């Protein structure tokens, strides 16, 4: 059965004349996805602006209901198992990772009532008629009306961030990834079934030209991509980019790294190494080579399996794309010593496609350029660090796990603006929990406070 991903517009599903084929990793046609033109995008956004904002209580109730539909319901003719297997078949993401990611998104939906309160400034209220405004208070309000999402397709977990915008009262337009549009379609459908009106939440599959229209004509947007995407929107205060995480681990010499080897391996390989929170660099005070060798042994033991195998942990890609990544890795490795993956990271499967095997390289300096190279599979660069290096080699990290007991160093790392999240001790870089910000709360980007005082005669 071919899967049709239609646009979900203000008037319901829409199947455009222009459609793009969807294929499995083996090249088999599994469906098609509509590609709506710029005119349809503009009309959709106009209708969304005219739509009333759903009351707060209704929004939060709908998010909680949608969690159950998304996790357990039949949506678009697919029950949960069929949906998860389809995602794995189409994207190469291991089935176990798909299921973990789907459960994560459901948890995020359920937690929005608490997350909304955590993100709101402590001195603010979220309704103008709250009692505090009689004496004067800050009221938490939206900066805009429409939030655009250019979704990625590396794992379903990327859809765990943007529902926060719905909780805050934004209307949301989602452009799904053509690599894996099924999660976006299922989530938007579940949210609409749960109570979000069609003109408040839309799904707009498009080509690149129409995608630019979505961003240009929305108030705010979130965009996923590589460094080129980050650079493209670097000067825009309206666009929140989700680019390379360059997450790192620091181990100082008073810590027994041997007791932490499982944490190191999990940080590198969790979610198939595709997440921006996966560790791509490990810096060690002292000799880093034993760490690199021990880590390589752990990662070498991970089997190469088809993505839909229940024990699969590594991402599968097309053979051509895997070989392209392999060539790039060899080109950028330079004088780094390959401890694992030096010959090739490509392991072709009889069923089609190729597994991207883990790679571990040893660099000689904390300033080696490879320490800032992030690839979409378990690839890590291990190098030396000493106290004289200070914070500099650890900058520009989405997550830094610091295995250290040095209070002055912890203070310096916490004060470093370019380190987004700081985890201490035996916590992997991939740790997440609803309510704890991933890259700051989305509300920091979308909301503001307004001073208000009202008379008792105002209802």
GROMACS .gro file of C-alpha atoms in nm:
model
  459
    1UNK     CA    1   0.000   0.000   0.000
    2UNK     CA    2   0.142   0.337  -0.102
    3UNK     CA    3   0.137   0.609   0.165
    4UNK     CA    4   0.008   0.950   0.059
    5UNK     CA    5   0.123   1.248   0.269
    6UNK     CA    6  -0.113   1.532   0.189
    7UNK     CA    7  -0.090   1.890   0.305
    8UNK     CA    8  -0.311   1.961   0.606
    9UNK     CA    9  -0.444   2.309   0.545
   10UNK     CA   10  -0.706   2.538   0.700
   11UNK     CA   11  -0.981   2.366   0.499
   12UNK     CA   12  -0.858   2.012   0.563
   13UNK     CA   13  -0.636   1.771   0.366
   14UNK     CA   14  -0.508   1.893   0.028
   15UNK     CA   15  -0.338   1.679  -0.237
   16UNK     CA   16  -0.140   1.897  -0.476
   17UNK     CA   17  -0.076   1.830  -0.843
   18UNK     CA   18   0.296   1.825  -0.780
   19UNK     CA   19   0.402   1.531  -0.566
   20UNK     CA   20   0.737   1.383  -0.473
   21UNK     CA   21   0.804   1.009  -0.445
   22UNK     CA   22   0.895   0.858  -0.108
   23UNK     CA   23   1.128   0.559  -0.119
   24UNK     CA   24   1.281   0.309   0.120
   25UNK     CA   25   1.656   0.278   0.165
   26UNK     CA   26   1.651  -0.004  -0.089
   27UNK     CA   27   1.498   0.234  -0.344
   28UNK     CA   28   1.147   0.082  -0.330
   29UNK     CA   29   0.860   0.326  -0.381
   30UNK     CA   30   0.661   0.346  -0.057
   31UNK     CA   31   0.449   0.654  -0.122
   32UNK     CA   32   0.438   1.014  -0.229
   33UNK     CA   33   0.418   1.354  -0.064
   34UNK     CA   34   0.240   1.666  -0.189
   35UNK     CA   35   0.445   1.975  -0.270
   36UNK     CA   36   0.230   2.281  -0.219
   37UNK     CA   37   0.316   2.599  -0.413
   38UNK     CA   38   0.393   2.944  -0.264
   39UNK     CA   39   0.041   3.068  -0.338
   40UNK     CA   40  -0.110   2.791  -0.122
   41UNK     CA   41   0.140   2.874   0.154
   42UNK     CA   42   0.046   3.243   0.150
   43UNK     CA   43  -0.327   3.171   0.157
   44UNK     CA   44  -0.275   2.926   0.443
   45UNK     CA   45  -0.080   3.174   0.654
   46UNK     CA   46  -0.341   3.445   0.588
   47UNK     CA   47  -0.618   3.214   0.709
   48UNK     CA   48  -0.413   3.122   1.015
   49UNK     CA   49  -0.364   3.487   1.110
   50UNK     CA   50  -0.740   3.537   1.100
   51UNK     CA   51  -0.808   3.240   1.329
   52UNK     CA   52  -0.888   3.304   1.696
   53UNK     CA   53  -0.640   3.192   1.962
   54UNK     CA   54  -0.752   2.881   2.147
   55UNK     CA   55  -0.798   2.944   2.523
   56UNK     CA   56  -0.513   2.825   2.745
   57UNK     CA   57  -0.711   2.551   2.919
   58UNK     CA   58  -0.828   2.412   2.584
   59UNK     CA   59  -0.475   2.414   2.443
   60UNK     CA   60  -0.328   2.224   2.736
   61UNK     CA   61  -0.610   1.969   2.740
   62UNK     CA   62  -0.569   1.912   2.365
   63UNK     CA   63  -0.193   1.857   2.402
   64UNK     CA   64  -0.251   1.593   2.671
   65UNK     CA   65  -0.517   1.419   2.462
   66UNK     CA   66  -0.295   1.428   2.154
   67UNK     CA   67  -0.020   1.243   2.343
   68UNK     CA   68  -0.243   0.937   2.374
   69UNK     CA   69  -0.359   0.953   2.011
   70UNK     CA   70  -0.003   0.996   1.884
   71UNK     CA   71   0.129   0.712   2.097
   72UNK     CA   72  -0.156   0.461   2.083
   73UNK     CA   73  -0.403   0.562   1.811
   74UNK     CA   74  -0.455   0.470   1.447
   75UNK     CA   75  -0.373   0.781   1.245
   76UNK     CA   76  -0.386   0.802   0.869
   77UNK     CA   77  -0.467   0.432   0.857
   78UNK     CA   78  -0.152   0.336   1.049
   79UNK     CA   79  -0.151   0.183   1.397
   80UNK     CA   80   0.153   0.257   1.620
   81UNK     CA   81   0.352  -0.050   1.513
   82UNK     CA   82   0.294   0.007   1.141
   83UNK     CA   83   0.384   0.375   1.179
   84UNK     CA   84   0.707   0.304   1.367
   85UNK     CA   85   0.818   0.040   1.117
   86UNK     CA   86   0.742   0.275   0.829
   87UNK     CA   87   0.958   0.546   0.984
   88UNK     CA   88   1.244   0.301   1.034
   89UNK     CA   89   1.214   0.162   0.679
   90UNK     CA   90   1.208   0.506   0.520
   91UNK     CA   91   1.473   0.682   0.728
   92UNK     CA   92   1.712   0.406   0.834
   93UNK     CA   93   1.669   0.505   1.198
   94UNK     CA   94   1.679   0.188   1.413
   95UNK     CA   95   1.336   0.071   1.521
   96UNK     CA   96   1.430   0.088   1.888
   97UNK     CA   97   1.539   0.451   1.842
   98UNK     CA   98   1.212   0.532   1.663
   99UNK     CA   99   1.014   0.388   1.953
  100UNK     CA  100   1.220   0.575   2.212
  101UNK     CA  101   1.174   0.897   2.018
  102UNK     CA  102   0.798   0.852   1.978
  103UNK     CA  103   0.764   0.790   2.352
  104UNK     CA  104   0.970   1.104   2.417
  105UNK     CA  105   0.743   1.319   2.199
  106UNK     CA  106   0.435   1.185   2.381
  107UNK     CA  107   0.599   1.269   2.716
  108UNK     CA  108   0.665   1.622   2.593
  109UNK     CA  109   0.301   1.667   2.495
  110UNK     CA  110   0.185   1.546   2.836
  111UNK     CA  111   0.425   1.776   3.019
  112UNK     CA  112   0.337   2.108   2.854
  113UNK     CA  113   0.125   2.227   3.146
  114UNK     CA  114   0.429   2.202   3.375
  115UNK     CA  115   0.682   2.316   3.111
  116UNK     CA  116   0.480   2.630   3.043
  117UNK     CA  117   0.492   2.721   3.411
  118UNK     CA  118   0.864   2.645   3.438
  119UNK     CA  119   0.945   2.865   3.138
  120UNK     CA  120   0.739   3.163   3.259
  121UNK     CA  121   0.926   3.429   3.461
  122UNK     CA  122   0.861   3.382   3.833
  123UNK     CA  123   0.723   3.734   3.872
  124UNK     CA  124   0.479   3.710   3.580
  125UNK     CA  125   0.119   3.593   3.541
  126UNK     CA  126  -0.021   3.433   3.227
  127UNK     CA  127  -0.368   3.594   3.227
  128UNK     CA  128  -0.441   3.967   3.236
  129UNK     CA  129  -0.734   3.919   3.473
  130UNK     CA  130  -0.519   3.748   3.737
  131UNK     CA  131  -0.559   3.908   4.083
  132UNK     CA  132  -0.197   4.031   4.079
  133UNK     CA  133  -0.271   4.283   3.803
  134UNK     CA  134  -0.494   4.480   4.041
  135UNK     CA  135  -0.175   4.601   4.214
  136UNK     CA  136   0.040   4.588   3.903
  137UNK     CA  137   0.218   4.287   3.758
  138UNK     CA  138   0.399   4.148   3.456
  139UNK     CA  139   0.178   3.960   3.211
  140UNK     CA  140   0.340   3.693   2.994
  141UNK     CA  141   0.239   3.744   2.629
  142UNK     CA  142   0.331   3.627   2.281
  143UNK     CA  143   0.567   3.830   2.065
  144UNK     CA  144   0.392   3.713   1.749
  145UNK     CA  145   0.115   3.502   1.603
  146UNK     CA  146   0.254   3.234   1.366
  147UNK     CA  147   0.547   3.001   1.434
  148UNK     CA  148   0.697   2.809   1.142
  149UNK     CA  149   0.876   2.476   1.179
  150UNK     CA  150   1.121   2.342   0.920
  151UNK     CA  151   1.146   1.991   1.061
  152UNK     CA  152   1.444   1.759   1.031
  153UNK     CA  153   1.421   1.389   0.952
  154UNK     CA  154   1.707   1.238   1.151
  155UNK     CA  155   1.482   1.104   1.433
  156UNK     CA  156   1.119   1.156   1.540
  157UNK     CA  157   1.258   1.319   1.857
  158UNK     CA  158   1.306   1.651   1.673
  159UNK     CA  159   0.929   1.695   1.703
  160UNK     CA  160   0.959   1.719   2.080
  161UNK     CA  161   1.037   2.092   2.077
  162UNK     CA  162   0.783   2.281   1.868
  163UNK     CA  163   0.462   2.172   2.053
  164UNK     CA  164   0.572   2.416   2.325
  165UNK     CA  165   0.469   2.693   2.083
  166UNK     CA  166   0.113   2.557   2.075
  167UNK     CA  167   0.104   2.560   2.455
  168UNK     CA  168   0.193   2.930   2.445
  169UNK     CA  169  -0.089   3.016   2.204
  170UNK     CA  170   0.098   3.033   1.874
  171UNK     CA  171  -0.047   2.907   1.550
  172UNK     CA  172   0.202   2.663   1.400
  173UNK     CA  173   0.286   2.578   1.038
  174UNK     CA  174   0.501   2.265   1.001
  175UNK     CA  175   0.705   2.188   0.692
  176UNK     CA  176   0.795   1.817   0.717
  177UNK     CA  177   1.119   1.659   0.607
  178UNK     CA  178   1.089   1.467   0.279
  179UNK     CA  179   1.329   1.210   0.424
  180UNK     CA  180   1.084   1.123   0.701
  181UNK     CA  181   0.753   1.314   0.684
  182UNK     CA  182   0.551   1.045   0.862
  183UNK     CA  183   0.611   1.164   1.219
  184UNK     CA  184   0.515   1.521   1.136
  185UNK     CA  185   0.199   1.404   0.960
  186UNK     CA  186   0.101   1.176   1.250
  187UNK     CA  187   0.169   1.440   1.514
  188UNK     CA  188  -0.015   1.722   1.337
  189UNK     CA  189  -0.308   1.487   1.267
  190UNK     CA  190  -0.318   1.375   1.631
  191UNK     CA  191  -0.312   1.733   1.757
  192UNK     CA  192  -0.595   1.833   1.522
  193UNK     CA  193  -0.799   1.531   1.625
  194UNK     CA  194  -0.739   1.625   1.990
  195UNK     CA  195  -0.887   1.971   1.950
  196UNK     CA  196  -0.656   2.212   1.767
  197UNK     CA  197  -0.856   2.373   1.482
  198UNK     CA  198  -0.739   2.321   1.125
  199UNK     CA  199  -0.659   2.693   1.087
  200UNK     CA  200  -0.438   2.692   1.398
  201UNK     CA  201  -0.208   2.401   1.308
  202UNK     CA  202  -0.112   2.312   0.950
  203UNK     CA  203   0.124   2.077   0.764
  204UNK     CA  204   0.285   2.233   0.456
  205UNK     CA  205   0.511   1.998   0.256
  206UNK     CA  206   0.695   2.215   0.003
  207UNK     CA  207   1.000   2.255  -0.214
  208UNK     CA  208   1.280   2.488  -0.105
  209UNK     CA  209   1.136   2.800  -0.270
  210UNK     CA  210   0.801   2.767  -0.094
  211UNK     CA  211   0.981   2.676   0.229
  212UNK     CA  212   1.150   3.017   0.223
  213UNK     CA  213   0.805   3.176   0.190
  214UNK     CA  214   0.689   3.000   0.506
  215UNK     CA  215   0.977   3.149   0.703
  216UNK     CA  216   0.954   3.494   0.544
  217UNK     CA  217   0.583   3.533   0.614
  218UNK     CA  218   0.569   3.381   0.962
  219UNK     CA  219   0.654   3.580   1.274
  220UNK     CA  220   0.908   3.332   1.411
  221UNK     CA  221   1.057   3.006   1.290
  222UNK     CA  222   1.273   2.715   1.394
  223UNK     CA  223   1.501   2.561   1.130
  224UNK     CA  224   1.714   2.245   1.147
  225UNK     CA  225   2.030   2.192   0.945
  226UNK     CA  226   2.407   2.208   0.927
  227UNK     CA  227   2.645   2.498   0.971
  228UNK     CA  228   2.529   2.641   0.637
  229UNK     CA  229   2.177   2.680   0.778
  230UNK     CA  230   2.311   2.840   1.097
  231UNK     CA  231   2.514   3.086   0.888
  232UNK     CA  232   2.217   3.164   0.661
  233UNK     CA  233   2.000   3.284   0.949
  234UNK     CA  234   2.273   3.412   1.181
  235UNK     CA  235   2.157   3.773   1.156
  236UNK     CA  236   1.785   3.700   1.193
  237UNK     CA  237   1.633   3.747   1.537
  238UNK     CA  238   1.315   3.575   1.412
  239UNK     CA  239   1.474   3.240   1.326
  240UNK     CA  240   1.594   2.993   1.587
  241UNK     CA  241   1.845   2.757   1.429
  242UNK     CA  242   1.902   2.401   1.544
  243UNK     CA  243   2.238   2.319   1.390
  244UNK     CA  244   2.540   2.114   1.493
  245UNK     CA  245   2.548   2.049   1.868
  246UNK     CA  246   2.922   1.979   1.897
  247UNK     CA  247   2.851   1.823   2.237
  248UNK     CA  248   3.158   1.730   2.439
  249UNK     CA  249   3.286   1.545   2.745
  250UNK     CA  250   3.567   1.663   2.972
  251UNK     CA  251   3.746   1.421   3.207
  252UNK     CA  252   3.987   1.568   3.462
  253UNK     CA  253   4.263   1.357   3.610
  254UNK     CA  254   4.108   1.296   3.952
  255UNK     CA  255   3.824   1.104   3.785
  256UNK     CA  256   3.857   0.731   3.710
  257UNK     CA  257   3.743   0.723   3.350
  258UNK     CA  258   3.734   0.341   3.352
  259UNK     CA  259   3.427   0.356   3.576
  260UNK     CA  260   3.261   0.591   3.326
  261UNK     CA  261   3.326   0.402   3.001
  262UNK     CA  262   2.958   0.305   2.967
  263UNK     CA  263   2.859   0.672   2.996
  264UNK     CA  264   3.114   0.768   2.731
  265UNK     CA  265   2.993   0.500   2.489
  266UNK     CA  266   2.627   0.589   2.546
  267UNK     CA  267   2.696   0.958   2.486
  268UNK     CA  268   2.854   0.878   2.151
  269UNK     CA  269   2.617   0.608   2.023
  270UNK     CA  270   2.271   0.683   2.170
  271UNK     CA  271   2.007   0.749   1.900
  272UNK     CA  272   2.252   0.605   1.647
  273UNK     CA  273   2.483   0.901   1.696
  274UNK     CA  274   2.245   1.123   1.497
  275UNK     CA  275   2.132   1.363   1.772
  276UNK     CA  276   2.287   1.704   1.833
  277UNK     CA  277   2.334   1.595   2.195
  278UNK     CA  278   2.558   1.301   2.101
  279UNK     CA  279   2.918   1.353   2.211
  280UNK     CA  280   3.151   1.424   1.920
  281UNK     CA  281   3.459   1.520   2.123
  282UNK     CA  282   3.612   1.387   2.447
  283UNK     CA  283   3.892   1.581   2.614
  284UNK     CA  284   4.104   1.406   2.875
  285UNK     CA  285   4.345   1.551   3.128
  286UNK     CA  286   4.644   1.322   3.102
  287UNK     CA  287   4.694   1.059   2.833
  288UNK     CA  288   4.383   1.034   2.611
  289UNK     CA  289   4.492   0.723   2.419
  290UNK     CA  290   4.374   0.463   2.673
  291UNK     CA  291   4.032   0.630   2.678
  292UNK     CA  292   4.013   0.621   2.298
  293UNK     CA  293   4.115   0.254   2.284
  294UNK     CA  294   3.867   0.145   2.552
  295UNK     CA  295   3.588   0.346   2.391
  296UNK     CA  296   3.665   0.194   2.052
  297UNK     CA  297   3.635  -0.155   2.200
  298UNK     CA  298   3.287  -0.077   2.332
  299UNK     CA  299   3.167   0.076   2.007
  300UNK     CA  300   3.320  -0.202   1.794
  301UNK     CA  301   3.091  -0.451   1.969
  302UNK     CA  302   2.774  -0.286   1.835
  303UNK     CA  303   2.638  -0.514   1.558
  304UNK     CA  304   2.551  -0.409   1.203
  305UNK     CA  305   2.181  -0.487   1.154
  306UNK     CA  306   1.893  -0.373   0.933
  307UNK     CA  307   1.716  -0.072   1.082
  308UNK     CA  308   1.397  -0.267   1.152
  309UNK     CA  309   1.578  -0.538   1.350
  310UNK     CA  310   1.478  -0.517   1.719
  311UNK     CA  311   1.846  -0.514   1.828
  312UNK     CA  312   1.965  -0.253   1.578
  313UNK     CA  313   2.140   0.050   1.728
  314UNK     CA  314   2.317   0.203   1.428
  315UNK     CA  315   2.160   0.416   1.157
  316UNK     CA  316   2.131   0.278   0.805
  317UNK     CA  317   2.169   0.491   0.493
  318UNK     CA  318   2.189   0.431   0.122
  319UNK     CA  319   2.520   0.279   0.019
  320UNK     CA  320   2.600   0.585  -0.190
  321UNK     CA  321   2.538   0.828   0.097
  322UNK     CA  322   2.737   0.611   0.339
  323UNK     CA  323   3.034   0.608   0.104
  324UNK     CA  324   3.011   0.984   0.068
  325UNK     CA  325   3.028   1.025   0.447
  326UNK     CA  326   3.322   0.782   0.454
  327UNK     CA  327   3.512   0.987   0.197
  328UNK     CA  328   3.444   1.307   0.388
  329UNK     CA  329   3.562   1.151   0.715
  330UNK     CA  330   3.891   1.041   0.560
  331UNK     CA  331   3.940   1.388   0.411
  332UNK     CA  332   3.891   1.576   0.740
  333UNK     CA  333   4.071   1.327   0.964
  334UNK     CA  334   4.404   1.470   0.853
  335UNK     CA  335   4.681   1.376   1.096
  336UNK     CA  336   4.439   1.228   1.354
  337UNK     CA  337   4.507   0.864   1.441
  338UNK     CA  338   4.222   0.629   1.358
  339UNK     CA  339   4.158   0.394   1.651
  340UNK     CA  340   3.833   0.267   1.498
  341UNK     CA  341   3.690   0.313   1.148
  342UNK     CA  342   4.018   0.398   0.979
  343UNK     CA  343   3.970   0.161   0.685
  344UNK     CA  344   3.601   0.228   0.628
  345UNK     CA  345   3.283   0.300   0.822
  346UNK     CA  346   3.062   0.150   0.549
  347UNK     CA  347   2.912  -0.193   0.617
  348UNK     CA  348   2.674  -0.294   0.338
  349UNK     CA  349   2.367  -0.500   0.428
  350UNK     CA  350   2.227  -0.787   0.217
  351UNK     CA  351   1.880  -0.631   0.254
  352UNK     CA  352   1.995  -0.303   0.099
  353UNK     CA  353   2.164   0.009   0.227
  354UNK     CA  354   2.467   0.030   0.452
  355UNK     CA  355   2.530   0.074   0.822
  356UNK     CA  356   2.749   0.364   0.927
  357UNK     CA  357   2.991   0.198   1.170
  358UNK     CA  358   3.136   0.396   1.465
  359UNK     CA  359   3.463   0.584   1.431
  360UNK     CA  360   3.709   0.690   1.703
  361UNK     CA  361   4.006   0.915   1.625
  362UNK     CA  362   4.286   1.040   1.849
  363UNK     CA  363   4.406   1.400   1.808
  364UNK     CA  364   4.721   1.548   1.960
  365UNK     CA  365   4.597   1.887   2.077
  366UNK     CA  366   4.295   2.047   2.246
  367UNK     CA  367   4.295   2.298   1.958
  368UNK     CA  368   4.274   2.032   1.683
  369UNK     CA  369   4.010   2.143   1.428
  370UNK     CA  370   3.859   1.793   1.418
  371UNK     CA  371   3.721   1.845   1.770
  372UNK     CA  372   3.452   2.067   1.616
  373UNK     CA  373   3.354   1.829   1.335
  374UNK     CA  374   3.014   1.666   1.386
  375UNK     CA  375   2.884   1.385   1.165
  376UNK     CA  376   2.550   1.206   1.174
  377UNK     CA  377   2.670   0.872   1.310
  378UNK     CA  378   2.880   0.765   1.614
  379UNK     CA  379   3.198   0.956   1.532
  380UNK     CA  380   3.411   1.094   1.815
  381UNK     CA  381   3.744   1.274   1.842
  382UNK     CA  382   3.947   1.213   2.158
  383UNK     CA  383   4.225   1.450   2.263
  384UNK     CA  384   4.428   1.596   2.552
  385UNK     CA  385   4.330   1.880   2.784
  386UNK     CA  386   4.512   2.048   3.070
  387UNK     CA  387   4.419   2.318   3.318
  388UNK     CA  388   4.615   2.579   3.121
  389UNK     CA  389   4.380   2.523   2.826
  390UNK     CA  390   4.091   2.643   3.041
  391UNK     CA  391   3.743   2.675   2.894
  392UNK     CA  392   3.845   2.765   2.538
  393UNK     CA  393   3.847   2.409   2.387
  394UNK     CA  394   3.502   2.344   2.538
  395UNK     CA  395   3.323   2.642   2.390
  396UNK     CA  396   3.037   2.618   2.140
  397UNK     CA  397   2.889   2.304   2.297
  398UNK     CA  398   2.518   2.234   2.307
  399UNK     CA  399   2.592   1.993   2.593
  400UNK     CA  400   2.908   1.954   2.796
  401UNK     CA  401   2.937   1.666   3.040
  402UNK     CA  402   3.212   1.761   3.284
  403UNK     CA  403   3.350   1.468   3.480
  404UNK     CA  404   3.532   1.674   3.741
  405UNK     CA  405   3.520   1.768   4.107
  406UNK     CA  406   3.688   2.109   4.063
  407UNK     CA  407   3.448   2.377   4.181
  408UNK     CA  408   3.635   2.665   4.017
  409UNK     CA  409   3.628   2.486   3.682
  410UNK     CA  410   3.256   2.411   3.716
  411UNK     CA  411   3.191   2.780   3.789
  412UNK     CA  412   3.389   2.882   3.481
  413UNK     CA  413   3.203   2.634   3.259
  414UNK     CA  414   2.865   2.750   3.388
  415UNK     CA  415   2.960   3.113   3.321
  416UNK     CA  416   3.072   3.039   2.962
  417UNK     CA  417   2.790   3.173   2.737
  418UNK     CA  418   2.859   2.937   2.446
  419UNK     CA  419   2.806   2.622   2.658
  420UNK     CA  420   2.430   2.575   2.643
  421UNK     CA  421   2.380   2.284   2.886
  422UNK     CA  422   2.621   2.167   3.156
  423UNK     CA  423   2.593   1.814   3.297
  424UNK     CA  424   2.818   1.709   3.584
  425UNK     CA  425   2.950   1.364   3.675
  426UNK     CA  426   2.811   1.042   3.536
  427UNK     CA  427   2.539   1.193   3.316
  428UNK     CA  428   2.556   1.126   2.940
  429UNK     CA  429   2.537   1.419   2.701
  430UNK     CA  430   2.217   1.266   2.559
  431UNK     CA  431   2.022   1.291   2.886
  432UNK     CA  432   1.685   1.466   2.841
  433UNK     CA  433   1.376   1.520   3.051
  434UNK     CA  434   1.058   1.714   2.969
  435UNK     CA  435   1.065   2.050   3.143
  436UNK     CA  436   1.446   2.081   3.133
  437UNK     CA  437   1.547   2.311   2.845
  438UNK     CA  438   1.721   2.159   2.545
  439UNK     CA  439   1.851   2.481   2.388
  440UNK     CA  440   1.688   2.719   2.630
  441UNK     CA  441   1.312   2.717   2.664
  442UNK     CA  442   1.139   2.792   2.336
  443UNK     CA  443   0.947   3.053   2.536
  444UNK     CA  444   1.268   3.256   2.568
  445UNK     CA  445   1.245   3.310   2.193
  446UNK     CA  446   0.870   3.352   2.152
  447UNK     CA  447   0.739   3.527   2.465
  448UNK     CA  448   0.781   3.854   2.653
  449UNK     CA  449   0.642   4.026   2.961
  450UNK     CA  450   0.420   4.336   2.957
  451UNK     CA  451   0.366   4.553   3.260
  452UNK     CA  452  -0.002   4.585   3.353
  453UNK     CA  453  -0.214   4.742   3.624
  454UNK     CA  454  -0.592   4.753   3.616
  455UNK     CA  455  -0.870   4.904   3.820
  456UNK     CA  456  -1.104   4.683   4.018
  457UNK     CA  457  -1.389   4.804   3.797
  458UNK     CA  458  -1.231   4.633   3.493
  459UNK     CA  459  -1.378   4.282   3.467
   0.00000   0.00000   0.00000
